Amino acid sequence: MALTPAVTAWLKGELGRTVDLTDLDARYTRLGSARAVALEVLRERLADLRSQPATLTVTGVVGLGTGENIKAYERQIAALESGESPAPDDPTDPDGSTLGGVGMLYLVERPRR
């Protein structure tokens, strides 16, 4: 399974334009969906940020904090996990809507003894 132009464009929109397309193609082949690829990349980026100090201050010169970046990655991951920002390869219902929405379950009465 190879990346299509639509999937590539969606991944660049979610992950940024500087992503390595060869890496994304390998992940897409292994994982099978654009959403799974985006989640894996974002979780790796989040783990990298968490492994570094949250703040760095050189008194009187500069101060750097990554707390807001961590929160932004967490929000983006939560949005992707909830199905926001539909990916081009997400499965769809026959009416064209994305699966995972509200559905109906019909119960059928069985004959009693």
mmCIF file of C-alpha atoms in Angstrom:
data_model
loop_
_atom_site.group_PDB
_atom_site.id
_atom_site.type_symbol
_atom_site.label_atom_id
_atom_site.label_comp_id
_atom_site.label_asym_id
_atom_site.label_seq_id
_atom_site.Cartn_x
_atom_site.Cartn_y
_atom_site.Cartn_z
ATOM 1 C CA MET A 1 0.000 0.000 0.000
ATOM 2 C CA ALA A 2 1.607 3.257 -1.124
ATOM 3 C CA LEU A 3 0.853 6.865 -0.333
ATOM 4 C CA THR A 4 -1.553 8.619 -2.674
ATOM 5 C CA PRO A 5 -1.294 12.352 -3.402
ATOM 6 C CA ALA A 6 -4.405 13.009 -1.267
ATOM 7 C CA VAL A 7 -2.997 11.086 1.716
ATOM 8 C CA THR A 8 0.394 12.785 1.314
ATOM 9 C CA ALA A 9 -1.255 16.223 1.301
ATOM 10 C CA TRP A 10 -3.317 15.369 4.401
ATOM 11 C CA LEU A 11 -0.242 14.098 6.262
ATOM 12 C CA LYS A 12 1.696 17.251 5.354
ATOM 13 C CA GLY A 13 -1.209 19.309 6.660
ATOM 14 C CA GLU A 14 -1.194 17.442 9.973
ATOM 15 C CA LEU A 15 2.567 17.033 10.418
ATOM 16 C CA GLY A 16 4.100 19.979 8.564
ATOM 17 C CA ARG A 17 5.683 20.346 5.168
ATOM 18 C CA THR A 18 9.179 19.271 6.251
ATOM 19 C CA VAL A 19 8.293 15.615 6.879
ATOM 20 C CA ASP A 20 10.356 12.862 5.248
ATOM 21 C CA LEU A 21 8.092 11.292 2.605
ATOM 22 C CA THR A 22 10.171 8.096 2.465
ATOM 23 C CA ASP A 23 9.656 7.622 6.204
ATOM 24 C CA LEU A 24 5.933 8.349 5.892
ATOM 25 C CA ASP A 25 5.592 5.864 3.026
ATOM 26 C CA ALA A 26 7.284 3.131 5.078
ATOM 27 C CA ARG A 27 5.047 3.876 8.073
ATOM 28 C CA TYR A 28 1.943 3.921 5.850
ATOM 29 C CA THR A 29 2.850 0.524 4.406
ATOM 30 C CA ARG A 30 3.356 -0.872 7.916
ATOM 31 C CA LEU A 31 0.354 0.766 9.645
ATOM 32 C CA GLY A 32 -2.167 0.871 6.789
ATOM 33 C CA SER A 33 -3.821 4.242 7.470
ATOM 34 C CA ALA A 34 -2.900 7.900 7.349
ATOM 35 C CA ARG A 35 -4.457 8.539 10.769
ATOM 36 C CA ALA A 36 -2.267 5.840 12.361
ATOM 37 C CA VAL A 37 0.834 7.318 10.697
ATOM 38 C CA ALA A 38 0.007 10.832 11.936
ATOM 39 C CA LEU A 39 -0.641 9.563 15.461
ATOM 40 C CA GLU A 40 2.620 7.620 15.557
ATOM 41 C CA VAL A 41 4.679 10.607 14.367
ATOM 42 C CA LEU A 42 2.968 12.997 16.778
ATOM 43 C CA ARG A 43 3.431 10.621 19.724
ATOM 44 C CA GLU A 44 7.148 10.359 18.897
ATOM 45 C CA ARG A 45 7.442 14.148 18.773
ATOM 46 C CA LEU A 46 5.601 14.432 22.086
ATOM 47 C CA ALA A 47 7.868 11.831 23.691
ATOM 48 C CA ASP A 48 10.924 13.739 22.452
ATOM 49 C CA LEU A 49 9.628 16.968 23.989
ATOM 50 C CA ARG A 50 8.796 15.265 27.291
ATOM 51 C CA SER A 51 12.298 13.810 27.524
ATOM 52 C CA GLN A 52 13.799 17.328 27.509
ATOM 53 C CA PRO A 53 13.627 19.864 30.342
ATOM 54 C CA ALA A 54 10.327 21.768 30.258
ATOM 55 C CA THR A 55 12.018 25.111 30.825
ATOM 56 C CA LEU A 56 15.480 26.485 30.237
ATOM 57 C CA THR A 57 16.506 29.877 31.553
ATOM 58 C CA VAL A 58 19.757 31.754 31.238
ATOM 59 C CA THR A 59 19.336 34.601 33.696
ATOM 60 C CA GLY A 60 19.162 37.949 31.991
ATOM 61 C CA VAL A 61 19.646 36.438 28.521
ATOM 62 C CA VAL A 62 16.917 34.040 27.436
ATOM 63 C CA GLY A 63 14.120 31.827 28.712
ATOM 64 C CA LEU A 64 12.646 28.897 26.830
ATOM 65 C CA GLY A 65 9.624 26.798 27.779
ATOM 66 C CA THR A 66 8.119 23.809 25.973
ATOM 67 C CA GLY A 67 5.003 23.425 28.116
ATOM 68 C CA GLU A 68 2.679 24.985 25.545
ATOM 69 C CA ASN A 69 4.161 22.852 22.748
ATOM 70 C CA ILE A 70 3.475 19.729 24.808
ATOM 71 C CA LYS A 71 -0.131 20.823 25.359
ATOM 72 C CA ALA A 72 -0.541 21.550 21.642
ATOM 73 C CA TYR A 73 0.690 18.062 20.689
ATOM 74 C CA GLU A 74 -1.641 16.514 23.283
ATOM 75 C CA ARG A 75 -4.614 18.435 21.837
ATOM 76 C CA GLN A 76 -3.720 17.443 18.271
ATOM 77 C CA ILE A 77 -3.383 13.776 19.252
ATOM 78 C CA ALA A 78 -6.727 13.866 21.087
ATOM 79 C CA ALA A 79 -8.405 15.427 18.033
ATOM 80 C CA LEU A 80 -7.007 12.759 15.710
ATOM 81 C CA GLU A 81 -8.008 9.966 18.099
ATOM 82 C CA SER A 82 -11.565 11.315 18.239
ATOM 83 C CA GLY A 83 -11.857 11.290 14.434
ATOM 84 C CA GLU A 84 -11.626 15.032 13.788
ATOM 85 C CA SER A 85 -9.996 16.129 10.567
ATOM 86 C CA PRO A 86 -11.094 13.174 8.412
ATOM 87 C CA ALA A 87 -8.270 11.505 6.532
ATOM 88 C CA PRO A 88 -8.730 10.699 2.830
ATOM 89 C CA ASP A 89 -8.389 6.967 3.506
ATOM 90 C CA ASP A 90 -10.810 6.801 6.463
ATOM 91 C CA PRO A 91 -13.537 4.207 5.887
ATOM 92 C CA THR A 92 -16.918 5.688 4.962
ATOM 93 C CA ASP A 93 -20.534 4.611 5.190
ATOM 94 C CA PRO A 94 -22.462 3.990 1.951
ATOM 95 C CA ASP A 95 -24.001 7.480 2.314
ATOM 96 C CA GLY A 96 -20.500 9.008 2.271
ATOM 97 C CA SER A 97 -20.214 9.883 5.961
ATOM 98 C CA THR A 98 -17.201 8.758 7.966
ATOM 99 C CA LEU A 99 -17.658 5.687 10.125
ATOM 100 C CA GLY A 100 -17.419 6.067 13.871
ATOM 101 C CA GLY A 101 -20.378 8.379 14.281
ATOM 102 C CA VAL A 102 -23.670 7.625 15.964
ATOM 103 C CA GLY A 103 -25.295 4.421 14.785
ATOM 104 C CA MET A 104 -28.404 2.431 15.519
ATOM 105 C CA LEU A 105 -28.634 -1.085 16.806
ATOM 106 C CA TYR A 106 -31.838 -2.952 16.125
ATOM 107 C CA LEU A 107 -32.953 -5.671 18.514
ATOM 108 C CA VAL A 108 -35.079 -8.508 17.220
ATOM 109 C CA GLU A 109 -37.401 -10.312 19.587
ATOM 110 C CA ARG A 110 -36.811 -14.046 19.857
ATOM 111 C CA PRO A 111 -39.577 -16.569 20.249
ATOM 112 C CA ARG A 112 -40.099 -17.600 23.849
ATOM 113 C CA ARG A 113 -40.440 -21.144 25.078
#
